[in-house]
Coordinates of N, CA and C in Angstrom, one line a residue:
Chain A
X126 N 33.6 9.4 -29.5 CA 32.6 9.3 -28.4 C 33.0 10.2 -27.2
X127 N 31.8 10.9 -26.8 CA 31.8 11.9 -25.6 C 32.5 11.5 -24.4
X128 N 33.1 11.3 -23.6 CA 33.6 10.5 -22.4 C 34.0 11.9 -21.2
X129 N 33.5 11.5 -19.7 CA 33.9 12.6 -18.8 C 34.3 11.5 -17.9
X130 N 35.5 11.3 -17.5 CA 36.0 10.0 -16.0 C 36.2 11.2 -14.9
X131 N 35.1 11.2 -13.9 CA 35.5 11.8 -12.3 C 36.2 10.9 -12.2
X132 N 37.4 11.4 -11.1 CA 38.5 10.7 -10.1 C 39.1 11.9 -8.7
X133 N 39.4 11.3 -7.9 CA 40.2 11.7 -6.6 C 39.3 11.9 -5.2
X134 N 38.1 11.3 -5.7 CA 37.4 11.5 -4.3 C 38.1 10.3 -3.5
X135 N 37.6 10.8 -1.9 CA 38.0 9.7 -1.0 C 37.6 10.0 0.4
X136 N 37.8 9.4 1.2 CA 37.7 10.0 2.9 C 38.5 10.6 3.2
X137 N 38.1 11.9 3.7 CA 38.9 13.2 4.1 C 38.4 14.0 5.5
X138 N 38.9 13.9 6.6 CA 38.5 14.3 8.0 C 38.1 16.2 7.9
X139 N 37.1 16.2 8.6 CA 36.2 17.9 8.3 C 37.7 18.7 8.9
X140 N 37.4 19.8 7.4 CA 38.3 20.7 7.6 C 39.6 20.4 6.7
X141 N 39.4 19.4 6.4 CA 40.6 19.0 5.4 C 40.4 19.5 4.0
X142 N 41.1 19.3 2.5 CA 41.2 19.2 1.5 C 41.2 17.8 0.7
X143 N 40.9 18.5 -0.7 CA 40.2 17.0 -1.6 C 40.9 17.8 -3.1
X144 N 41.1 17.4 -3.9 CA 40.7 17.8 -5.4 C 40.8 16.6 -6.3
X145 N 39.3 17.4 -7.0 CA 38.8 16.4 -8.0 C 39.4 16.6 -9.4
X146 N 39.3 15.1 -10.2 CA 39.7 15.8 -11.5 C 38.4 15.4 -12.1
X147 N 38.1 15.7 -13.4 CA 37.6 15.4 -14.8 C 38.2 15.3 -16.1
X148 N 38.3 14.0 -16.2 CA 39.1 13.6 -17.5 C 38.4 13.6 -19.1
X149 N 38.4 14.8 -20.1 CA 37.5 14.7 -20.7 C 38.3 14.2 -22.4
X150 N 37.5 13.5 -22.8 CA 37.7 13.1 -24.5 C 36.8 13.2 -25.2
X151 N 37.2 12.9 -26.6 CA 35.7 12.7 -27.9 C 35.6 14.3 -27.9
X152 N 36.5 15.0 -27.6 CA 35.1 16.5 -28.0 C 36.7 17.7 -28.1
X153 N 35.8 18.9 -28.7 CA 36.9 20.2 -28.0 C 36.9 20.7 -26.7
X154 N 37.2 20.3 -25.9 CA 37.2 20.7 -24.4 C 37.1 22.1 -24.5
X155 N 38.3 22.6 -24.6 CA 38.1 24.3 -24.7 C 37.0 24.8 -25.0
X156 N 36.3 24.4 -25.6 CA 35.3 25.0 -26.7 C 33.7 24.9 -25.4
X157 N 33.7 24.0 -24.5 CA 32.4 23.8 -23.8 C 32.9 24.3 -22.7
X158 N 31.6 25.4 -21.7 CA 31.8 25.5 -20.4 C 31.8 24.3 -19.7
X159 N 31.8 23.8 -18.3 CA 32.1 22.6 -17.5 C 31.5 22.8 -16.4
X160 N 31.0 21.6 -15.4 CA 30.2 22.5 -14.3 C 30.4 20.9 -13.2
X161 N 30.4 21.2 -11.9 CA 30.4 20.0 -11.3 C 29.0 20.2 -10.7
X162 N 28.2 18.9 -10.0 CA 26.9 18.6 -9.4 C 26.9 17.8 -8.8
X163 N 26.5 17.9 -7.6 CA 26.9 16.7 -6.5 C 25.4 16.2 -6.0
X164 N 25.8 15.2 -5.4 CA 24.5 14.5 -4.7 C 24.6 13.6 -3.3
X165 N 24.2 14.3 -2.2 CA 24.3 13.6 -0.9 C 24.0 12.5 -1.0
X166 N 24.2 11.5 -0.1 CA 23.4 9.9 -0.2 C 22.2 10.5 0.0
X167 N 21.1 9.3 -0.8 CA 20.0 9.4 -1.0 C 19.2 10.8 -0.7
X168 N 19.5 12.0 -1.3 CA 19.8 13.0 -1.6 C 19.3 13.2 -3.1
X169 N 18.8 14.6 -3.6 CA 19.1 15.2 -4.8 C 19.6 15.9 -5.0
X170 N 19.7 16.1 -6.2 CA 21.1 16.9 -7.1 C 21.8 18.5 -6.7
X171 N 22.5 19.1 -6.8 CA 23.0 20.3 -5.9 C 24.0 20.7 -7.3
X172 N 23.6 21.9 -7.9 CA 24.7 22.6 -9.0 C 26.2 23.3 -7.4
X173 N 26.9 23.1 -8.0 CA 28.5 23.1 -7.6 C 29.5 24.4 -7.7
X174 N 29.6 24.1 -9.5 CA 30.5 25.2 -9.6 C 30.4 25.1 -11.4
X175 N 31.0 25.8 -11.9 CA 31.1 26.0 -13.4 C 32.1 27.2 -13.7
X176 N 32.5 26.8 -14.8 CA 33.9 27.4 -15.5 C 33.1 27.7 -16.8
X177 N 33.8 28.7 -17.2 CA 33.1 29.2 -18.7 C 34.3 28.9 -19.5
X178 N 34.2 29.0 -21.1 CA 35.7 29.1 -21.6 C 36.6 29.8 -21.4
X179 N 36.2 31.1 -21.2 CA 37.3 32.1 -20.8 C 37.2 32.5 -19.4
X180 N 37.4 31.0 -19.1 CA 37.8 31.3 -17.2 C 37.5 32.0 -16.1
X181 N 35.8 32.0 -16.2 CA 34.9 32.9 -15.3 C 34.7 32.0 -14.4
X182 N 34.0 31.9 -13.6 CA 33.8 30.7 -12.6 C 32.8 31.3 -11.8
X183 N 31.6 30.1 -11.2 CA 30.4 30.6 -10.6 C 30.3 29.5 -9.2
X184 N 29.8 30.2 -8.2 CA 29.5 29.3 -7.1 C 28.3 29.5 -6.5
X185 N 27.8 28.2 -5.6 CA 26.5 28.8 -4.9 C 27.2 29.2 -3.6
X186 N 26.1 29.9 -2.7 CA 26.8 30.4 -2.0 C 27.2 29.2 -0.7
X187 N 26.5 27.9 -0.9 CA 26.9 27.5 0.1 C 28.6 26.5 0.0
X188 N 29.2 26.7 -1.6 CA 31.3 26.5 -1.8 C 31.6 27.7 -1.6
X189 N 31.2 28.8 -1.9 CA 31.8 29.9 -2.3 C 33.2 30.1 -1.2
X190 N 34.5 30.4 -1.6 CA 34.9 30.6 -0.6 C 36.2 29.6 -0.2
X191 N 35.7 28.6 -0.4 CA 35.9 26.8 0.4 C 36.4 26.1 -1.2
X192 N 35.4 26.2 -2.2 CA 36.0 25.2 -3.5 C 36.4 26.0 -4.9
X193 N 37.0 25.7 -5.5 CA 38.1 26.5 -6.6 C 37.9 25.6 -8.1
X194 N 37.2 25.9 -8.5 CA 37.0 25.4 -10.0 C 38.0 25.6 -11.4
X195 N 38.7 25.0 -11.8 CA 39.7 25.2 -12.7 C 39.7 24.4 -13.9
X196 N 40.7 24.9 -14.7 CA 40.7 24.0 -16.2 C 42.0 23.8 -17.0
X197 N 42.4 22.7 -17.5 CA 43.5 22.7 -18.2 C 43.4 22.4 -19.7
X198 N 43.3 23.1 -20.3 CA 42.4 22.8 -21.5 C 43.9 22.0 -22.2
X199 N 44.8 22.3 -22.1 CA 46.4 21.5 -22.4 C 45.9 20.1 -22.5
X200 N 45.4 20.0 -21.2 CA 45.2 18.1 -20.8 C 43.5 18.0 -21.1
X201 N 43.2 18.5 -21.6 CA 41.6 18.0 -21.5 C 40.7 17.6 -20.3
X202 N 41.1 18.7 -19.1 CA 40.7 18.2 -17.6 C 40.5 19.3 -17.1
X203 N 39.4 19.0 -16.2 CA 38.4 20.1 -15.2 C 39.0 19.6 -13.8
X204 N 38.9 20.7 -12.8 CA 39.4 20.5 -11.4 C 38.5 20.9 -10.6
X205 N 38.5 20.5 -9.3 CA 37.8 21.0 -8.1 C 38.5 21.0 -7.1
X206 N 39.2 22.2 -6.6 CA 40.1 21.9 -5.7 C 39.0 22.7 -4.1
X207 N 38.6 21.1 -3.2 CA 38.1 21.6 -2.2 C 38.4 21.3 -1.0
X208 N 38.5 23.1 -0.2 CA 39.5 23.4 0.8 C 37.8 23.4 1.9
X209 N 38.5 23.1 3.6 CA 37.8 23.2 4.6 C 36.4 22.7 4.8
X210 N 36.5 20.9 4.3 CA 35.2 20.6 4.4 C 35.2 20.6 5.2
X211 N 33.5 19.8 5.1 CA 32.5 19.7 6.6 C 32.0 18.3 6.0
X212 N 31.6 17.9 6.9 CA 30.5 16.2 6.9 C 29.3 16.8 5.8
X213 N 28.7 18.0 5.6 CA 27.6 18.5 4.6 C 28.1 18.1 2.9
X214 N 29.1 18.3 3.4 CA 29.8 18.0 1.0 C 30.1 16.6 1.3
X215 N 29.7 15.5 2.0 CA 30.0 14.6 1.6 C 28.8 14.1 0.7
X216 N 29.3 13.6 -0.8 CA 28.1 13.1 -1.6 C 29.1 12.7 -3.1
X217 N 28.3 12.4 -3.5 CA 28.9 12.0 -5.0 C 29.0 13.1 -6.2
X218 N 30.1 13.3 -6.8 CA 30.5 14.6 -7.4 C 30.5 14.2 -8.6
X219 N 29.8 15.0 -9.6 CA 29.5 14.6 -11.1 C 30.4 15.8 -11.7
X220 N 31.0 15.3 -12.8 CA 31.4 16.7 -13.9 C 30.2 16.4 -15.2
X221 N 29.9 17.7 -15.7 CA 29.1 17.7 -16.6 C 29.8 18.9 -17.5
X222 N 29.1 18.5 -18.8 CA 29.1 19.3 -20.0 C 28.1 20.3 -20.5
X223 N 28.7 21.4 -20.1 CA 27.5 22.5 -20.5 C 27.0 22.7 -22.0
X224 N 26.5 22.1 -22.7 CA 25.6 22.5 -23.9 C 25.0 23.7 -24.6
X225 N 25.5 24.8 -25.0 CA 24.4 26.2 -25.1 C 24.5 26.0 -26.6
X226 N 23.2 26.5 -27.2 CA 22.9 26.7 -27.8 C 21.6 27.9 -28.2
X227 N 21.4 28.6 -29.4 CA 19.9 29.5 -29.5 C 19.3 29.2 -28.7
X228 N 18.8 28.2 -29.0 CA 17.3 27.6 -27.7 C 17.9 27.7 -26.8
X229 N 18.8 27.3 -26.1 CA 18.9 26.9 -24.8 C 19.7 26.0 -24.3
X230 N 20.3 26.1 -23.3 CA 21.3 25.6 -22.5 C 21.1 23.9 -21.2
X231 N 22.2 23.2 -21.6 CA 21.7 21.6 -20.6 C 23.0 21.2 -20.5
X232 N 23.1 20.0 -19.4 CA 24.0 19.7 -19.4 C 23.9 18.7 -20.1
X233 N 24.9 17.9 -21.1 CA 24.2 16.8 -22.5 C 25.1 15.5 -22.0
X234 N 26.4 15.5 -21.4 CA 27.4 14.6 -20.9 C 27.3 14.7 -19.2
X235 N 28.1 13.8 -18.8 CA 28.2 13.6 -17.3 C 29.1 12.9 -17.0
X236 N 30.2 12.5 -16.2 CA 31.1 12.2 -15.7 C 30.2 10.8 -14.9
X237 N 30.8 9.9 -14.4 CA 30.1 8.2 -13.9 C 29.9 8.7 -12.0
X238 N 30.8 10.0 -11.7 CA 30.8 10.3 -10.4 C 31.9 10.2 -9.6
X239 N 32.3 10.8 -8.1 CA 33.4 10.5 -7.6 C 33.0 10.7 -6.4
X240 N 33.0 9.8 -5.1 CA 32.6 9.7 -4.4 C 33.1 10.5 -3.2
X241 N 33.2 11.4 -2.7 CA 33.9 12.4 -1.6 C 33.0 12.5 0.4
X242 N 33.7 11.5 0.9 CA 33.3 11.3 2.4 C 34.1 11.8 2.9
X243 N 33.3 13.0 4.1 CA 34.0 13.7 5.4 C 33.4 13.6 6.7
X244 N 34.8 12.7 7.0 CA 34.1 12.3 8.5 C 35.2 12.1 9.2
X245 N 35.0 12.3 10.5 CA 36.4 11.5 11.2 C 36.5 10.6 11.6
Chain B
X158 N 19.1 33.8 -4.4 CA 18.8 32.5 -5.6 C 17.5 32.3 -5.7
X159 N 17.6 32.1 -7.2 CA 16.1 31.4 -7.4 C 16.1 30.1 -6.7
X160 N 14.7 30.1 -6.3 CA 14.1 28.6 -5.5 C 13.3 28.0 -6.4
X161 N 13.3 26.4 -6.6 CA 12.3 25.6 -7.5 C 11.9 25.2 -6.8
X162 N 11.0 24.9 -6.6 CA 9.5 24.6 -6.0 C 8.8 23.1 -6.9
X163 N 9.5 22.0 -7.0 CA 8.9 21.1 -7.8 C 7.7 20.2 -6.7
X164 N 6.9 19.6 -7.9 CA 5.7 18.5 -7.0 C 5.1 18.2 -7.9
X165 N 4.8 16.5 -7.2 CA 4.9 16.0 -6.0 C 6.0 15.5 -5.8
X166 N 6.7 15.6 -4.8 CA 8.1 14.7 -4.0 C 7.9 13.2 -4.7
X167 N 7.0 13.0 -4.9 CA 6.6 11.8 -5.2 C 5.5 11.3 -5.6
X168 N 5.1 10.3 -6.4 CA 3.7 10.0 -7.1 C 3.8 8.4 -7.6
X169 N 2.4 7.6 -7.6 CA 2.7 6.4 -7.6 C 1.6 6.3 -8.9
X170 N 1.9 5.6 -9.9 CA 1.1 5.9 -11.4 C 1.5 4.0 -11.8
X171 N 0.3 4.0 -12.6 CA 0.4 2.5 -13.5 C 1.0 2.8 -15.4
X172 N 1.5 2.0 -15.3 CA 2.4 1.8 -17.0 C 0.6 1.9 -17.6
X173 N 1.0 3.5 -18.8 CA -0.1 3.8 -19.6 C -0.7 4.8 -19.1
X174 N -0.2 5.2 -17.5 CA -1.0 6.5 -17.4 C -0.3 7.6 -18.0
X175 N -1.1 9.0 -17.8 CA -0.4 10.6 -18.1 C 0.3 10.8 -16.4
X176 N 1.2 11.0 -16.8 CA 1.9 11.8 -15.4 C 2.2 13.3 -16.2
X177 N 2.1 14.2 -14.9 CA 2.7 15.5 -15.1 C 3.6 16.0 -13.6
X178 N 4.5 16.5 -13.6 CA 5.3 17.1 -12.7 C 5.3 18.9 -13.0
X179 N 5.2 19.6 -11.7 CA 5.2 20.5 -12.6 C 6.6 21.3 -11.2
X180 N 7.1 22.6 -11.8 CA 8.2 23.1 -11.4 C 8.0 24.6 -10.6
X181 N 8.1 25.5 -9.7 CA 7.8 26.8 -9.6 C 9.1 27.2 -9.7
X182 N 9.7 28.6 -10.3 CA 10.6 29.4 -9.8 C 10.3 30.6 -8.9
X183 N 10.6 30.8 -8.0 CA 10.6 32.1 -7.5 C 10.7 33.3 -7.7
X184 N 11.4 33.5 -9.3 CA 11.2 34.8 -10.1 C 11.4 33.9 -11.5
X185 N 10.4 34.9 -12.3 CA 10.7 34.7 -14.1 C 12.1 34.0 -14.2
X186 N 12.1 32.9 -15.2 CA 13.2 32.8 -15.4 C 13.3 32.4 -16.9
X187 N 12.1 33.3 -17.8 CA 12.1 32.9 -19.3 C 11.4 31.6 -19.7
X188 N 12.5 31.2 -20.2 CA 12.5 29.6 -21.0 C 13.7 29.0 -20.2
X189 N 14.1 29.2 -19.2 CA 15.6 28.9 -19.3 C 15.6 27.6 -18.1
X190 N 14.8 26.5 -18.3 CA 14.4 25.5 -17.6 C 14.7 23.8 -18.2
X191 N 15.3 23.3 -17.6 CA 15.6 21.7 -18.1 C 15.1 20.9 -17.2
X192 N 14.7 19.4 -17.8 CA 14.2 18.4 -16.9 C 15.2 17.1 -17.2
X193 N 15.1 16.9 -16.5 CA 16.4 15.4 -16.0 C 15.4 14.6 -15.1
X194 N 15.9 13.6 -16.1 CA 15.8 11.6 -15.5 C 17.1 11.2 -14.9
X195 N 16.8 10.4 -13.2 CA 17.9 10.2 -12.8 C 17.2 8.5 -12.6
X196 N 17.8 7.5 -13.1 CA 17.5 6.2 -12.4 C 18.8 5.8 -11.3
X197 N 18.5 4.8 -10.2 CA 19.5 4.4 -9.0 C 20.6 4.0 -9.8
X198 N 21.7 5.0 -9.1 CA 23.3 4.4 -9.3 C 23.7 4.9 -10.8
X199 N 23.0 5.7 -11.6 CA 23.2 6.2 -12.7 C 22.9 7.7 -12.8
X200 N 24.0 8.3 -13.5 CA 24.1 10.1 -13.8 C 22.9 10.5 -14.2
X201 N 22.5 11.7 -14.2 CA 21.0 12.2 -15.0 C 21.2 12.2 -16.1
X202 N 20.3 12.3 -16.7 CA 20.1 12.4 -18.4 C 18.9 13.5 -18.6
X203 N 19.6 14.3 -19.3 CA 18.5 15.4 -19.7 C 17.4 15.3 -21.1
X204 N 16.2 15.6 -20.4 CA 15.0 15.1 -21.2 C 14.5 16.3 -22.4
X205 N 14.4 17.2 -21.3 CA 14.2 18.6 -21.7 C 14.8 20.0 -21.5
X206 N 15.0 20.7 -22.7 CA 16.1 21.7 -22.3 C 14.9 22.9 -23.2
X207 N 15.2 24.4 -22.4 CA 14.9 25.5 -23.1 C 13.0 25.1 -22.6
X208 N 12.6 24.4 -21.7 CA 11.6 24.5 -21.2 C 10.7 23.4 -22.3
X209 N 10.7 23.6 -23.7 CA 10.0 22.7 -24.3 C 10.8 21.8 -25.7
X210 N 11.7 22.1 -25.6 CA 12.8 21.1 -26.8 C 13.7 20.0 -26.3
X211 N 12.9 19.5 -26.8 CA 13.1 17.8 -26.7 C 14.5 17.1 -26.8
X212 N 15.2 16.6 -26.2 CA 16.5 16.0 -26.5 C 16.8 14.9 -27.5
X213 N 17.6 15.4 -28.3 CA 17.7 14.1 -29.3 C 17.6 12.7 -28.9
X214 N 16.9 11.7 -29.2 CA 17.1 10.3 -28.5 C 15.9 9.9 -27.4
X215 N 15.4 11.1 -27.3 CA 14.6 10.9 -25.3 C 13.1 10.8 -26.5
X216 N 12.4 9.6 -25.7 CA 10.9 9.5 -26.7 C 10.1 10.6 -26.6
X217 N 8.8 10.3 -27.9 CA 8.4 11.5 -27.9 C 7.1 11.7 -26.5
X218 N 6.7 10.3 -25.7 CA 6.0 10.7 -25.0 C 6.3 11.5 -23.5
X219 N 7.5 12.0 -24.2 CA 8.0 13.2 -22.9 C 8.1 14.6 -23.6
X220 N 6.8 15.5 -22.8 CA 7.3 16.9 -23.5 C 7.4 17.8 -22.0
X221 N 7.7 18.8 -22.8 CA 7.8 20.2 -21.7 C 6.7 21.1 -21.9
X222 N 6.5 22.2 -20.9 CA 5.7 23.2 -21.4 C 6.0 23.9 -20.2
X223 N 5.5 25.8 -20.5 CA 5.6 26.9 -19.5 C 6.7 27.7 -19.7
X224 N 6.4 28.7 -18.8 CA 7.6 30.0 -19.3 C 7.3 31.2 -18.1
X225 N 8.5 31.9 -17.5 CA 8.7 32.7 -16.5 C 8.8 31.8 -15.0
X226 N 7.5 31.3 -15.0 CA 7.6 31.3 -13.2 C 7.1 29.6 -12.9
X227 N 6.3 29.1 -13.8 CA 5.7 28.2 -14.0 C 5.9 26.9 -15.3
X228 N 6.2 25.8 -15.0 CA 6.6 24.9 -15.9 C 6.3 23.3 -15.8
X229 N 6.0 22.7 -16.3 CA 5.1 21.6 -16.7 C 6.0 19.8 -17.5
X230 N 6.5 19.1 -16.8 CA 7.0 18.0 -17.5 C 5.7 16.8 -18.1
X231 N 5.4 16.6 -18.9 CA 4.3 15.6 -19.1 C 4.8 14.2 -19.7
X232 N 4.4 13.3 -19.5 CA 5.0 11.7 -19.6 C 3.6 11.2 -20.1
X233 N 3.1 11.1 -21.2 CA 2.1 11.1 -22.1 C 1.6 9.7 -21.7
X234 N 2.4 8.4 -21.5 CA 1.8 7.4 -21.6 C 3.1 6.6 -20.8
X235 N 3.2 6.6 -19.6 CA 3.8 5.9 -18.7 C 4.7 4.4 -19.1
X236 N 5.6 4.3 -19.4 CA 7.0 3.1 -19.4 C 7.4 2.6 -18.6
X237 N 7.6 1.0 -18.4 CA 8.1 0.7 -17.2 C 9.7 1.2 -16.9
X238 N 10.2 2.0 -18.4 CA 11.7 2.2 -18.2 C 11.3 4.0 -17.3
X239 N 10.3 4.3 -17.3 CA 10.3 5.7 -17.0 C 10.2 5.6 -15.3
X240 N 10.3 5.1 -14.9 CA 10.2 4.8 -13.2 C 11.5 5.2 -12.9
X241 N 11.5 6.4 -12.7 CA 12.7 7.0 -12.2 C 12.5 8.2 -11.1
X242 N 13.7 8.9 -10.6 CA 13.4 10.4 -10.4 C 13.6 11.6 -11.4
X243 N 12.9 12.4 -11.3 CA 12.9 13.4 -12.1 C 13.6 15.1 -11.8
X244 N 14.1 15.5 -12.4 CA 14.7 16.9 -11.7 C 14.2 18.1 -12.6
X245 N 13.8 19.0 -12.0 CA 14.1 20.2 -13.2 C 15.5 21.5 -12.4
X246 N 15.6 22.0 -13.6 CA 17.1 23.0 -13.0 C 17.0 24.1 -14.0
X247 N 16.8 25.1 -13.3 CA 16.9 26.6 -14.1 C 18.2 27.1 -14.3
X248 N 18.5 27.4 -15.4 CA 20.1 27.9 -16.1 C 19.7 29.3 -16.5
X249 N 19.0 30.3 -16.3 CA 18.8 31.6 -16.1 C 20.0 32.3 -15.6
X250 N 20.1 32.0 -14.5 CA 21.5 32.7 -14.2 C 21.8 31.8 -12.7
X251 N 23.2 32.6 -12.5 CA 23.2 31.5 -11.5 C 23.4 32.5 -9.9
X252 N 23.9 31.4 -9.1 CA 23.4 29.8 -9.0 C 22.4 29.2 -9.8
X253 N 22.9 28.4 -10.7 CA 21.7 27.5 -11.0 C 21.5 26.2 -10.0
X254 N 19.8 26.4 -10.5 CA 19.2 25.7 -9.0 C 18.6 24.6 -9.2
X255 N 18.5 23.4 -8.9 CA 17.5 22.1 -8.9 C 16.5 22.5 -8.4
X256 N 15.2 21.5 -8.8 CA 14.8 21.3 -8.1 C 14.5 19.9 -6.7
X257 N 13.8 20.3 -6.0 CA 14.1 18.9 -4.7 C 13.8 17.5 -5.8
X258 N 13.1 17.3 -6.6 CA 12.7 15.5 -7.2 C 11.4 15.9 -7.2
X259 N 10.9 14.5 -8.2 CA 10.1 13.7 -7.9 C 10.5 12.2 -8.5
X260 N 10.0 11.2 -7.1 CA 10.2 10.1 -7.9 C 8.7 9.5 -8.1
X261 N 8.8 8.7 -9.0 CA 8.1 8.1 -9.6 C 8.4 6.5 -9.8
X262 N 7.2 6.3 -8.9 CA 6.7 4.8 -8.4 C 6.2 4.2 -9.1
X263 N 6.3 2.4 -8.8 CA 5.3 1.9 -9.7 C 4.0 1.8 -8.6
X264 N 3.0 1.6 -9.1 CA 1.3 1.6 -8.7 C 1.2 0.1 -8.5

């Protein structure tokens, strides 16, 4: 069975650091790109970051810079290492599993969430 | 970045109606469009991928439709389980982008 456990969010004062893990099982890790997606309170969904297999990495422009997307394919775990928040990234952080195939590309798994507050 | 342009933000429908949501991108973006159900306190689940192919498991009174700029979710015959919010997200290239929602009320 497919399984993604977010962990390491928490309250962190603006301007500080955070890193997230994603704990993945049931699958070849290596084998799928990975992608985080967050969601402000009562808020919709915001794409993050993404890792390809061979270690490309994409940002929008408003982490670029600030968060560091990584992978340990050894451990079966995705990372988000994020530097110089602000009270704006505080929201709930999803890891997801990128799916491609001919047709087309989705995310098919998702992580339960990890909850990351910046405030003082 | 491409911008999605989804509507309505919101819509209030009775169990049995057709709902449609539909999506704009800001530039072509193919086929390269997904739709996601999000209910409260639970991850999305993707309905539709590649604009019109259906996700294994998701019923059939959910399809897709559209291509380039313009795209179309239809909910054929309204569920009380379908009362959710809805997303679409272009995987064209990236940033890949959401769109803002729609949720979907009961009437």
């Amino acid at each position: 069975e497919v399984q993604l456990v977010d962990s390491g969010g928490g309250l962190v004062q603006p301007g500080g650091s955070l890193r997230l893990s994603c704990a993945a099982s049931g699958f070849t890790f290596s084998n799928y790109d990975m992608h985080w997606v967050r969601q402000a309170p009562g808020k919709g969904l915001e794409w993050v970051s993404a890792i390809g297999v061979a270690g490309d990495t994409y940002y929008p422009g408003s982490v670029k810079g600030r968060f560091t997307i990584s992978r340990e394919n050894a451990k079966n775990s995705l990372y988000l290492q994020m530097n110089s928040l602000r009270t704006e990234d505080t929201a709930l952080y999803y890891c997801a599993r990128g799916n491609y195939s001919v047709s087309g590309s989705h995310f098919d798994y998702w992580g339960q969430g990890t909850l990351v507050t910046v405030s003082s | 970045a491409i911008q999605m342009t989804q509507s309505p933000s919101s819509l209030s429908a009775s169990v049995g109606d057709r709902v449609t949501i539909t999506c704009r991108a800001s530039q072509g973006i193919r086929n390269d469009l997904g739709w996601y159900q999000q209910k409260p306190g639970k991850a999305p689940k993707v309905l539709i991928y590649a604009a019109s192919s259906l996700q294994s498991g998701v019923p059939s009174r959910f399809s897709g439709s559209g291509s380039g700029t313009d795209f179309t979710l239809t909910i054929s015959s309204l569920q009380p389980e379908d009362f959710a919010t809805y997303y679409c997200l272009q995987d064209y290239n990236y940033p890949w982008t959401f769109g803002q929602g729609t949720k979907v009320e009961i009437k």
